[in-house]
mmCIF file of C-alpha atoms in Angstrom:
data_model
loop_
_atom_site.group_PDB
_atom_site.id
_atom_site.type_symbol
_atom_site.label_atom_id
_atom_site.label_comp_id
_atom_site.label_asym_id
_atom_site.label_seq_id
_atom_site.Cartn_x
_atom_site.Cartn_y
_atom_site.Cartn_z
ATOM 1 C CA UNK A 39 -21.253 -45.320 9.904
ATOM 2 C CA UNK A 40 -17.734 -46.442 8.981
ATOM 3 C CA UNK A 41 -19.127 -48.716 6.261
ATOM 4 C CA UNK A 42 -20.990 -45.794 4.667
ATOM 5 C CA UNK A 43 -17.846 -43.658 4.781
ATOM 6 C CA UNK A 44 -15.820 -46.446 3.136
ATOM 7 C CA UNK A 45 -18.445 -46.831 0.405
ATOM 8 C CA UNK A 46 -18.379 -43.078 -0.228
ATOM 9 C CA UNK A 47 -14.555 -43.089 -0.367
ATOM 10 C CA UNK A 48 -14.649 -46.045 -2.774
ATOM 11 C CA UNK A 49 -17.135 -44.242 -5.049
ATOM 12 C CA UNK A 50 -15.016 -41.085 -5.014
ATOM 13 C CA UNK A 51 -11.906 -43.110 -5.818
ATOM 14 C CA UNK A 52 -13.644 -44.743 -8.773
ATOM 15 C CA UNK A 53 -14.757 -41.351 -10.133
ATOM 16 C CA UNK A 54 -11.256 -39.883 -9.745
ATOM 17 C CA UNK A 55 -9.723 -42.965 -11.381
ATOM 18 C CA UNK A 56 -12.158 -42.734 -14.306
ATOM 19 C CA UNK A 57 -11.368 -39.045 -14.849
ATOM 20 C CA UNK A 58 -7.636 -39.772 -14.682
ATOM 21 C CA UNK A 59 -7.923 -42.552 -17.258
ATOM 22 C CA UNK A 60 -10.007 -40.269 -19.464
ATOM 23 C CA UNK A 61 -7.382 -37.524 -19.329
ATOM 24 C CA UNK A 62 -4.500 -39.944 -19.853
ATOM 25 C CA UNK A 63 -6.231 -41.504 -22.850
ATOM 26 C CA UNK A 64 -5.252 -38.403 -24.811
ATOM 27 C CA UNK A 65 -1.571 -38.652 -23.838
ATOM 28 C CA UNK A 66 1.082 -40.154 -26.100
ATOM 29 C CA UNK A 67 4.829 -40.440 -26.290
ATOM 30 C CA UNK A 68 6.424 -38.588 -29.167
ATOM 31 C CA UNK A 69 9.574 -36.696 -30.050
ATOM 32 C CA UNK A 70 7.605 -33.748 -31.352
ATOM 33 C CA UNK A 71 5.071 -31.486 -29.683
ATOM 34 C CA UNK A 72 1.503 -32.718 -30.306
ATOM 35 C CA UNK A 73 -0.723 -30.554 -32.470
ATOM 36 C CA UNK A 74 -3.545 -29.321 -30.220
ATOM 37 C CA UNK A 75 -5.945 -28.812 -33.114
ATOM 38 C CA UNK A 76 -5.402 -32.407 -34.220
ATOM 39 C CA UNK A 77 -6.107 -33.733 -30.719
ATOM 40 C CA UNK A 78 -9.237 -31.601 -30.453
ATOM 41 C CA UNK A 79 -10.337 -32.701 -33.911
ATOM 42 C CA UNK A 80 -9.887 -36.391 -33.100
ATOM 43 C CA UNK A 81 -12.289 -36.228 -30.185
ATOM 44 C CA UNK A 82 -14.696 -33.912 -31.980
ATOM 45 C CA UNK A 83 -14.757 -36.356 -34.902
ATOM 46 C CA UNK A 84 -15.870 -39.100 -32.530
ATOM 47 C CA UNK A 85 -19.415 -37.778 -32.767
ATOM 48 C CA UNK A 86 -21.292 -36.996 -35.936
ATOM 49 C CA UNK A 87 -24.029 -34.451 -36.421
ATOM 50 C CA UNK A 88 -27.065 -35.723 -38.307
ATOM 51 C CA UNK A 89 -29.591 -33.682 -40.275
ATOM 52 C CA UNK A 90 -31.679 -33.206 -37.119
ATOM 53 C CA UNK A 91 -28.736 -31.413 -35.480
ATOM 54 C CA UNK A 92 -28.353 -34.039 -32.749
ATOM 55 C CA UNK A 93 -24.981 -35.517 -31.982
ATOM 56 C CA UNK A 94 -24.937 -39.306 -32.198
ATOM 57 C CA UNK A 95 -22.239 -41.367 -30.442
ATOM 58 C CA UNK A 96 -19.549 -43.129 -32.436
ATOM 59 C CA UNK A 97 -16.793 -44.783 -30.457
ATOM 60 C CA UNK A 98 -15.641 -44.416 -26.877
ATOM 61 C CA UNK A 99 -15.046 -40.650 -26.969
ATOM 62 C CA UNK A 100 -18.466 -39.796 -28.391
ATOM 63 C CA UNK A 101 -19.667 -36.370 -27.408
ATOM 64 C CA UNK A 102 -16.383 -35.333 -25.801
ATOM 65 C CA UNK A 103 -14.240 -32.455 -26.930
ATOM 66 C CA UNK A 104 -10.658 -32.111 -25.781
ATOM 67 C CA UNK A 105 -9.527 -28.522 -25.276
ATOM 68 C CA UNK A 106 -5.749 -28.117 -25.149
ATOM 69 C CA UNK A 107 -4.296 -25.039 -23.482
ATOM 70 C CA UNK A 108 -2.597 -22.704 -24.001
ATOM 71 C CA UNK A 109 -3.299 -23.306 -27.724
ATOM 72 C CA UNK A 110 -7.078 -22.888 -27.364
ATOM 73 C CA UNK A 111 -6.907 -19.877 -25.032
ATOM 74 C CA UNK A 112 -9.887 -18.971 -22.851
ATOM 75 C CA UNK A 113 -12.478 -18.452 -25.605
ATOM 76 C CA UNK A 114 -14.391 -21.744 -25.194
ATOM 77 C CA UNK A 115 -14.435 -21.491 -21.412
ATOM 78 C CA UNK A 116 -15.666 -17.897 -21.468
ATOM 79 C CA UNK A 117 -18.282 -18.766 -24.105
ATOM 80 C CA UNK A 118 -19.604 -21.525 -21.834
ATOM 81 C CA UNK A 119 -20.190 -19.011 -19.026
ATOM 82 C CA UNK A 120 -21.636 -16.407 -21.385
ATOM 83 C CA UNK A 121 -24.055 -18.927 -22.931
ATOM 84 C CA UNK A 122 -25.551 -20.072 -19.608
ATOM 85 C CA UNK A 123 -29.287 -19.520 -19.436
ATOM 86 C CA UNK A 124 -30.313 -21.282 -16.221
ATOM 87 C CA UNK A 125 -27.395 -22.263 -14.013
ATOM 88 C CA UNK A 126 -23.642 -22.288 -13.523
ATOM 89 C CA UNK A 127 -21.884 -24.565 -11.033
ATOM 90 C CA UNK A 128 -18.166 -23.837 -10.703
ATOM 91 C CA UNK A 129 -15.676 -25.602 -8.439
ATOM 92 C CA UNK A 130 -12.195 -24.164 -8.685
ATOM 93 C CA UNK A 131 -8.858 -24.342 -6.900
ATOM 94 C CA UNK A 132 -7.421 -20.961 -7.926
ATOM 95 C CA UNK A 133 -9.208 -17.989 -9.501
ATOM 96 C CA UNK A 134 -7.274 -14.822 -10.324
ATOM 97 C CA UNK A 135 -8.670 -13.878 -13.733
ATOM 98 C CA UNK A 136 -10.896 -10.801 -13.445
ATOM 99 C CA UNK A 137 -12.667 -11.536 -16.734
ATOM 100 C CA UNK A 138 -13.963 -14.838 -15.301
ATOM 101 C CA UNK A 139 -15.216 -13.131 -12.132
ATOM 102 C CA UNK A 140 -16.852 -10.437 -14.287
ATOM 103 C CA UNK A 141 -18.484 -13.060 -16.540
ATOM 104 C CA UNK A 142 -19.896 -14.902 -13.506
ATOM 105 C CA UNK A 143 -21.275 -11.628 -12.139
ATOM 106 C CA UNK A 144 -22.804 -10.784 -15.543
ATOM 107 C CA UNK A 145 -24.450 -14.218 -15.669
ATOM 108 C CA UNK A 146 -25.965 -13.664 -12.227
ATOM 109 C CA UNK A 147 -27.208 -10.225 -13.313
ATOM 110 C CA UNK A 148 -29.066 -11.768 -16.254
ATOM 111 C CA UNK A 149 -30.829 -14.197 -13.905
ATOM 112 C CA UNK A 150 -28.587 -17.266 -14.100
ATOM 113 C CA UNK A 151 -28.346 -19.199 -10.811
ATOM 114 C CA UNK A 152 -24.574 -19.062 -10.191
ATOM 115 C CA UNK A 153 -22.967 -21.168 -7.462
ATOM 116 C CA UNK A 154 -19.231 -21.273 -6.854
ATOM 117 C CA UNK A 155 -16.956 -23.310 -4.577
ATOM 118 C CA UNK A 156 -13.443 -21.937 -4.088
ATOM 119 C CA UNK A 157 -10.426 -23.432 -2.320
ATOM 120 C CA UNK A 158 -9.887 -21.071 0.644
ATOM 121 C CA UNK A 159 -6.117 -21.569 1.019
ATOM 122 C CA UNK A 160 -4.518 -22.576 -2.297
ATOM 123 C CA UNK A 161 -0.731 -22.804 -2.476
ATOM 124 C CA UNK A 162 0.474 -19.403 -3.652
ATOM 125 C CA UNK A 163 -2.910 -17.768 -4.187
ATOM 126 C CA UNK A 164 -4.939 -17.379 -1.001
ATOM 127 C CA UNK A 165 -5.189 -13.589 -1.236
ATOM 128 C CA UNK A 166 -6.584 -13.633 -4.769
ATOM 129 C CA UNK A 167 -9.118 -16.349 -3.933
ATOM 130 C CA UNK A 168 -10.329 -14.301 -0.963
ATOM 131 C CA UNK A 169 -10.706 -11.266 -3.230
ATOM 132 C CA UNK A 170 -12.669 -13.287 -5.811
ATOM 133 C CA UNK A 171 -14.782 -14.826 -3.031
ATOM 134 C CA UNK A 172 -15.729 -11.407 -1.655
ATOM 135 C CA UNK A 173 -16.371 -9.881 -5.077
ATOM 136 C CA UNK A 174 -18.652 -12.753 -6.105
ATOM 137 C CA UNK A 175 -20.466 -12.739 -2.776
ATOM 138 C CA UNK A 176 -21.017 -8.960 -2.934
ATOM 139 C CA UNK A 177 -22.638 -9.508 -6.355
ATOM 140 C CA UNK A 178 -25.191 -11.838 -4.736
ATOM 141 C CA UNK A 179 -23.608 -15.065 -5.955
ATOM 142 C CA UNK A 180 -23.778 -18.162 -3.745
ATOM 143 C CA UNK A 181 -20.059 -18.665 -3.149
ATOM 144 C CA UNK A 182 -18.592 -21.033 -0.587
ATOM 145 C CA UNK A 183 -15.249 -22.374 0.488
ATOM 146 C CA UNK A 184 -14.545 -25.987 -0.362
ATOM 147 C CA UNK A 185 -14.936 -28.421 2.569
ATOM 148 C CA UNK A 186 -12.299 -28.140 5.269
ATOM 149 C CA UNK A 187 -12.310 -31.920 5.763
ATOM 150 C CA UNK A 188 -9.634 -32.124 3.072
ATOM 151 C CA UNK A 189 -6.222 -30.459 2.929
ATOM 152 C CA UNK A 190 -7.003 -29.221 -0.602
ATOM 153 C CA UNK A 191 -9.911 -29.603 -2.988
ATOM 154 C CA UNK A 192 -8.004 -29.624 -6.251
ATOM 155 C CA UNK A 193 -10.736 -30.764 -8.662
ATOM 156 C CA UNK A 194 -11.840 -28.143 -11.182
ATOM 157 C CA UNK A 195 -15.176 -28.263 -12.978
ATOM 158 C CA UNK A 196 -17.835 -26.126 -14.605
ATOM 159 C CA UNK A 197 -21.403 -27.309 -15.203
ATOM 160 C CA UNK A 198 -23.610 -25.088 -17.352
ATOM 161 C CA UNK A 199 -27.409 -25.406 -17.365
ATOM 162 C CA UNK A 200 -27.107 -28.911 -15.848
ATOM 163 C CA UNK A 201 -26.347 -30.147 -19.375
ATOM 164 C CA UNK A 202 -22.716 -29.357 -20.203
ATOM 165 C CA UNK A 203 -19.847 -30.330 -17.952
ATOM 166 C CA UNK A 204 -16.267 -29.131 -18.271
ATOM 167 C CA UNK A 205 -13.704 -31.193 -16.331
ATOM 168 C CA UNK A 206 -10.419 -29.305 -16.242
ATOM 169 C CA UNK A 207 -6.810 -29.550 -15.191
ATOM 170 C CA UNK A 208 -6.520 -25.760 -15.330
ATOM 171 C CA UNK A 209 -7.178 -23.047 -12.809
ATOM 172 C CA UNK A 210 -8.770 -19.742 -13.766
ATOM 173 C CA UNK A 211 -5.534 -17.792 -14.062
ATOM 174 C CA UNK A 212 -3.647 -15.981 -16.804
ATOM 175 C CA UNK A 213 -0.907 -18.632 -16.752
ATOM 176 C CA UNK A 214 -3.370 -21.501 -17.108
ATOM 177 C CA UNK A 215 -4.941 -20.075 -20.256
ATOM 178 C CA UNK A 216 -1.812 -18.530 -21.786
ATOM 179 C CA UNK A 217 1.360 -20.323 -20.641
ATOM 180 C CA UNK A 218 0.678 -23.745 -19.110
ATOM 181 C CA UNK A 219 -0.042 -27.040 -20.871
ATOM 182 C CA UNK A 220 -3.525 -27.776 -19.560
ATOM 183 C CA UNK A 221 -6.539 -29.815 -20.664
ATOM 184 C CA UNK A 222 -10.307 -29.559 -20.508
ATOM 185 C CA UNK A 223 -12.848 -32.185 -21.534
#
């Protein structure tokens, strides 16, 4: 039993380490503020689109797109939810943005299987998470609290149609999309 738990912890640690390295790979030291469009373009250029419309890998960042907030705003994130046809899997630490809750409800209304995990007691935002939890649940969405085995579940991700994954540093708040330096891959 303990051996299985240690293996699971080791696998989780490896995944977290990989994601951290991936996020840090885009960091650099400079005297001037990095241009978000240049950073996004560098990763987007790592894959080429052929005549058949398929993206073919070139280099280590193939197929990845770096989204830099607040420069990029919420447009790409909202478009991901709006484009879902089959399923949405969202795990989030803090959700206070009504437009995201509304988009998830709209997806469920058009037949998308929406499942959400929300941190029940985030620092400085428990009330809003409870409100989002109840609103999503009342719309028939499968919404659950993150496991209580951990003090916090701080990982943030969105998987659309089991094909597109968004790994994020940002919460679903006004500040995250409009004021904070955040990243999404």
